[in-house]
XYZ file of N, CA and C in Angstrom:
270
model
N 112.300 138.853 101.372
C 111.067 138.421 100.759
C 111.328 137.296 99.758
N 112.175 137.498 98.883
C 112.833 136.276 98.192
C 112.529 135.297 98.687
N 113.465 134.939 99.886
C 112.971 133.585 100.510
C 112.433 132.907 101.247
N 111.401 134.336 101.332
C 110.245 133.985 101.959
C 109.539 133.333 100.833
N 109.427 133.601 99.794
C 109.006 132.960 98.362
C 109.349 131.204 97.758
N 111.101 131.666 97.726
C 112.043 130.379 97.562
C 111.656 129.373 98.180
N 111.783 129.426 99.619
C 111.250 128.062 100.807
C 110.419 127.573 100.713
N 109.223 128.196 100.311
C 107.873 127.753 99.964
C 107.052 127.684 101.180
N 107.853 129.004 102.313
C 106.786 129.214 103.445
C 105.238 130.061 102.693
N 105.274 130.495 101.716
C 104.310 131.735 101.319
C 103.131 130.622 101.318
N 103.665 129.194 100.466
C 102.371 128.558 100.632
C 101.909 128.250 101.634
N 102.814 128.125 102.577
C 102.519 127.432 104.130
C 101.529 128.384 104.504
N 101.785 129.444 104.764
C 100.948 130.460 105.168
C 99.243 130.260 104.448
N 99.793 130.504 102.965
C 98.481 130.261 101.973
C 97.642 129.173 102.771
N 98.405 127.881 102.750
C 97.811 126.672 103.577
C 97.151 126.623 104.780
N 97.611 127.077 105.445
C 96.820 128.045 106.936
C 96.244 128.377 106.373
N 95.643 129.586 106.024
C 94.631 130.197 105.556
C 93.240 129.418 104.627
N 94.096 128.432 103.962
C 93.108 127.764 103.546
C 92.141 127.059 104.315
N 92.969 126.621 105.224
C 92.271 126.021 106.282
C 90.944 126.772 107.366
N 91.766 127.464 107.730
C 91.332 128.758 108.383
C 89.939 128.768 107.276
N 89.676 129.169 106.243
C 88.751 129.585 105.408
C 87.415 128.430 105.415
N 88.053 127.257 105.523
C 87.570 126.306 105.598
C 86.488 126.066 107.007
N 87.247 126.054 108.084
C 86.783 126.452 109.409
C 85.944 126.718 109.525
N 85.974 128.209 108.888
C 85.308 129.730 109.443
C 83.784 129.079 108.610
N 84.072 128.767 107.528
C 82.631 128.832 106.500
C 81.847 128.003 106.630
N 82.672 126.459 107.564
C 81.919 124.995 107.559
C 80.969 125.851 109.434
N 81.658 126.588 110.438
C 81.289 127.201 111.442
C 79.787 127.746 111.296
N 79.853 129.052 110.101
C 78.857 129.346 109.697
C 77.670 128.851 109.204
N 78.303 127.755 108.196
C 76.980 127.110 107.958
C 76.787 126.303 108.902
N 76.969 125.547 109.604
C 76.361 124.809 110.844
C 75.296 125.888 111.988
N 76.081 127.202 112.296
C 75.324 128.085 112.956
C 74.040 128.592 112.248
N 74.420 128.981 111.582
C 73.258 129.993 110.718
C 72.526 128.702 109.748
N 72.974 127.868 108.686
C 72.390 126.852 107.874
C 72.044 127.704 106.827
N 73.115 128.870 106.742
C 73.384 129.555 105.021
C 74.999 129.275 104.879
N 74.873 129.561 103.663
C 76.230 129.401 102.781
C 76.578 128.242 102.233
N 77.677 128.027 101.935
C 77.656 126.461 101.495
C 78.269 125.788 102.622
N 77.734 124.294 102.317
C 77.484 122.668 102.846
C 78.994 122.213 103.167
N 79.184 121.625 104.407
C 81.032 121.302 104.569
C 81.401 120.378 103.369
N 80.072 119.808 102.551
C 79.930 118.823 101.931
C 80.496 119.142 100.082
N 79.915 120.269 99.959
C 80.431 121.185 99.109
C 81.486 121.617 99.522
N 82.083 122.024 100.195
C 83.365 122.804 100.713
C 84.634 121.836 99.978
N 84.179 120.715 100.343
C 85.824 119.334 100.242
C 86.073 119.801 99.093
N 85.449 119.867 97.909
C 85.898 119.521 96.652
C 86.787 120.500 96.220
N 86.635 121.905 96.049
C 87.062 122.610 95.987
C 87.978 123.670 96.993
N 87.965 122.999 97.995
C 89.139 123.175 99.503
C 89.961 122.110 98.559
N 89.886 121.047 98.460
C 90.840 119.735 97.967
C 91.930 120.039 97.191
N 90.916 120.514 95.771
C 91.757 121.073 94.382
C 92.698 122.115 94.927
N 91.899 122.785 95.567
C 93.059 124.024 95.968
C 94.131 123.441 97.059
N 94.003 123.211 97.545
C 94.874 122.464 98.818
C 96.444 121.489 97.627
N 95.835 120.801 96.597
C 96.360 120.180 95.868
C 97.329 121.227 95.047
N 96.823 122.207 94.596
C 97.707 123.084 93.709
C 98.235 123.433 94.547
N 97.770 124.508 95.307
C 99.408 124.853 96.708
C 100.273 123.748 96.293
N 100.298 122.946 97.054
C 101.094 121.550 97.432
C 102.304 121.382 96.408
N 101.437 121.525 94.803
C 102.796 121.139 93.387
C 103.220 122.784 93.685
N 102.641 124.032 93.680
C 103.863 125.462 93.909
C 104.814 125.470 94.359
N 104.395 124.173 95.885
C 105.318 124.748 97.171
C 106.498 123.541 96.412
N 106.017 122.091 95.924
C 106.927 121.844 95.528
C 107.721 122.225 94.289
N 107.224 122.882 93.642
C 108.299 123.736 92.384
C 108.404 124.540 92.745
N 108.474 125.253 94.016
C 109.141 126.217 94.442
C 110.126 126.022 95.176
N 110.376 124.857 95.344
C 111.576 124.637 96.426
C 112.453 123.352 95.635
N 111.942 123.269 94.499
C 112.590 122.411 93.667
C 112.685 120.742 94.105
N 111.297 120.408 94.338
C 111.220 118.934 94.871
C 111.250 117.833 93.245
N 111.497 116.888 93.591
C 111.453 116.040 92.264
C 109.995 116.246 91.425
N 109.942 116.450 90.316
C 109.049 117.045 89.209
C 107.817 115.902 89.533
N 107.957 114.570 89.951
C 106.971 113.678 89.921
C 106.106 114.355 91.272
N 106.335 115.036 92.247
C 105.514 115.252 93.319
C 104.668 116.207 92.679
N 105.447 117.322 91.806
C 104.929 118.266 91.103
C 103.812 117.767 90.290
N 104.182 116.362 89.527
C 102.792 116.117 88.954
C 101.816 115.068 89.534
N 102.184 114.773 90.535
C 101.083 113.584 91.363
C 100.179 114.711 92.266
N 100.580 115.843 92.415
C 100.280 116.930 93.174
C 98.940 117.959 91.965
N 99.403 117.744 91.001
C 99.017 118.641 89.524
C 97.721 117.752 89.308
N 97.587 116.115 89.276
C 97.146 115.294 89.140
C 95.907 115.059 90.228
N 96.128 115.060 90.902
C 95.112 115.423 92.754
C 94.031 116.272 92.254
N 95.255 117.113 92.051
C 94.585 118.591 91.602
C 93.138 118.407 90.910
N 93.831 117.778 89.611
C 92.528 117.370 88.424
C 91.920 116.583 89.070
N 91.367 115.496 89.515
C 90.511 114.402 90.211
C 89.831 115.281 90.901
N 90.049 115.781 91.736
C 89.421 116.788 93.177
C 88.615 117.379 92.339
N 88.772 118.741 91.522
C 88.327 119.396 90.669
C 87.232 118.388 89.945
N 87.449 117.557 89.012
C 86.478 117.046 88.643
C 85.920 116.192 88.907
N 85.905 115.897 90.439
C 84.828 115.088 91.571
C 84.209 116.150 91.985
N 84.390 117.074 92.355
C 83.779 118.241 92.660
C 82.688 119.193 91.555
N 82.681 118.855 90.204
C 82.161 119.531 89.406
C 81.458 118.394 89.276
N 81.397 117.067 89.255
C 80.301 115.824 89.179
C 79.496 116.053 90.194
N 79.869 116.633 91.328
C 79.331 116.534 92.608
C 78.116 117.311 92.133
N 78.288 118.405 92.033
C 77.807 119.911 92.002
C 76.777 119.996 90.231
N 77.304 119.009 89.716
C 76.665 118.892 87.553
C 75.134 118.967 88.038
N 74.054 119.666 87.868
C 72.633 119.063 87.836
C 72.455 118.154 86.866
N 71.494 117.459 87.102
C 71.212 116.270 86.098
C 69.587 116.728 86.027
N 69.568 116.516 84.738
C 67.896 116.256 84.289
C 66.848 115.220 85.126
N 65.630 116.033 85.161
C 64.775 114.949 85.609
C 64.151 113.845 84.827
């Protein structure tokens, strides 16, 4: 289990799944036209997609700059996604 951890397959997996999650929910709302919008989905699929990414690389000990261009994604995504989503006054 260790290195199943160490390698930084756990995120891989995580990463699948993210995807997978992604799929399944953009599926639904196209079928049905409940849940949230594929449109809504990016922003916060993104951020997350982005944090995996700096784990898997400080988990496997990649140079610290991927760690923070990865950390960095992170923040942008996140707060394109909360601009997206801010109501504004009429």
């Amino acid at each position: 289990m260790a290195e199943f951890f160490a390698s930084g397959r756990v995120i891989d997996l995580i990463l699948v799944l993210l995807l997978v999650e992604g799929v399944l929910l953009a599926i639904v709302h196209r079928r049905t036209g409940r849940g949230i919008a594929p449109a809504d989905l990016a922003g916060f699929l993104l951020s997350g997609l982005f944090l995996m990414l700096a784990v898997r690389a400080a988990l496997v000990g990649a140079w610290w700059g991927w760690v923070s261009l990865c950390l960095t994604a992170a923040l942008l995504t996140h707060l394109a996604d909360l601009r997206h989503r801010w109501k504004r006054p009429n």
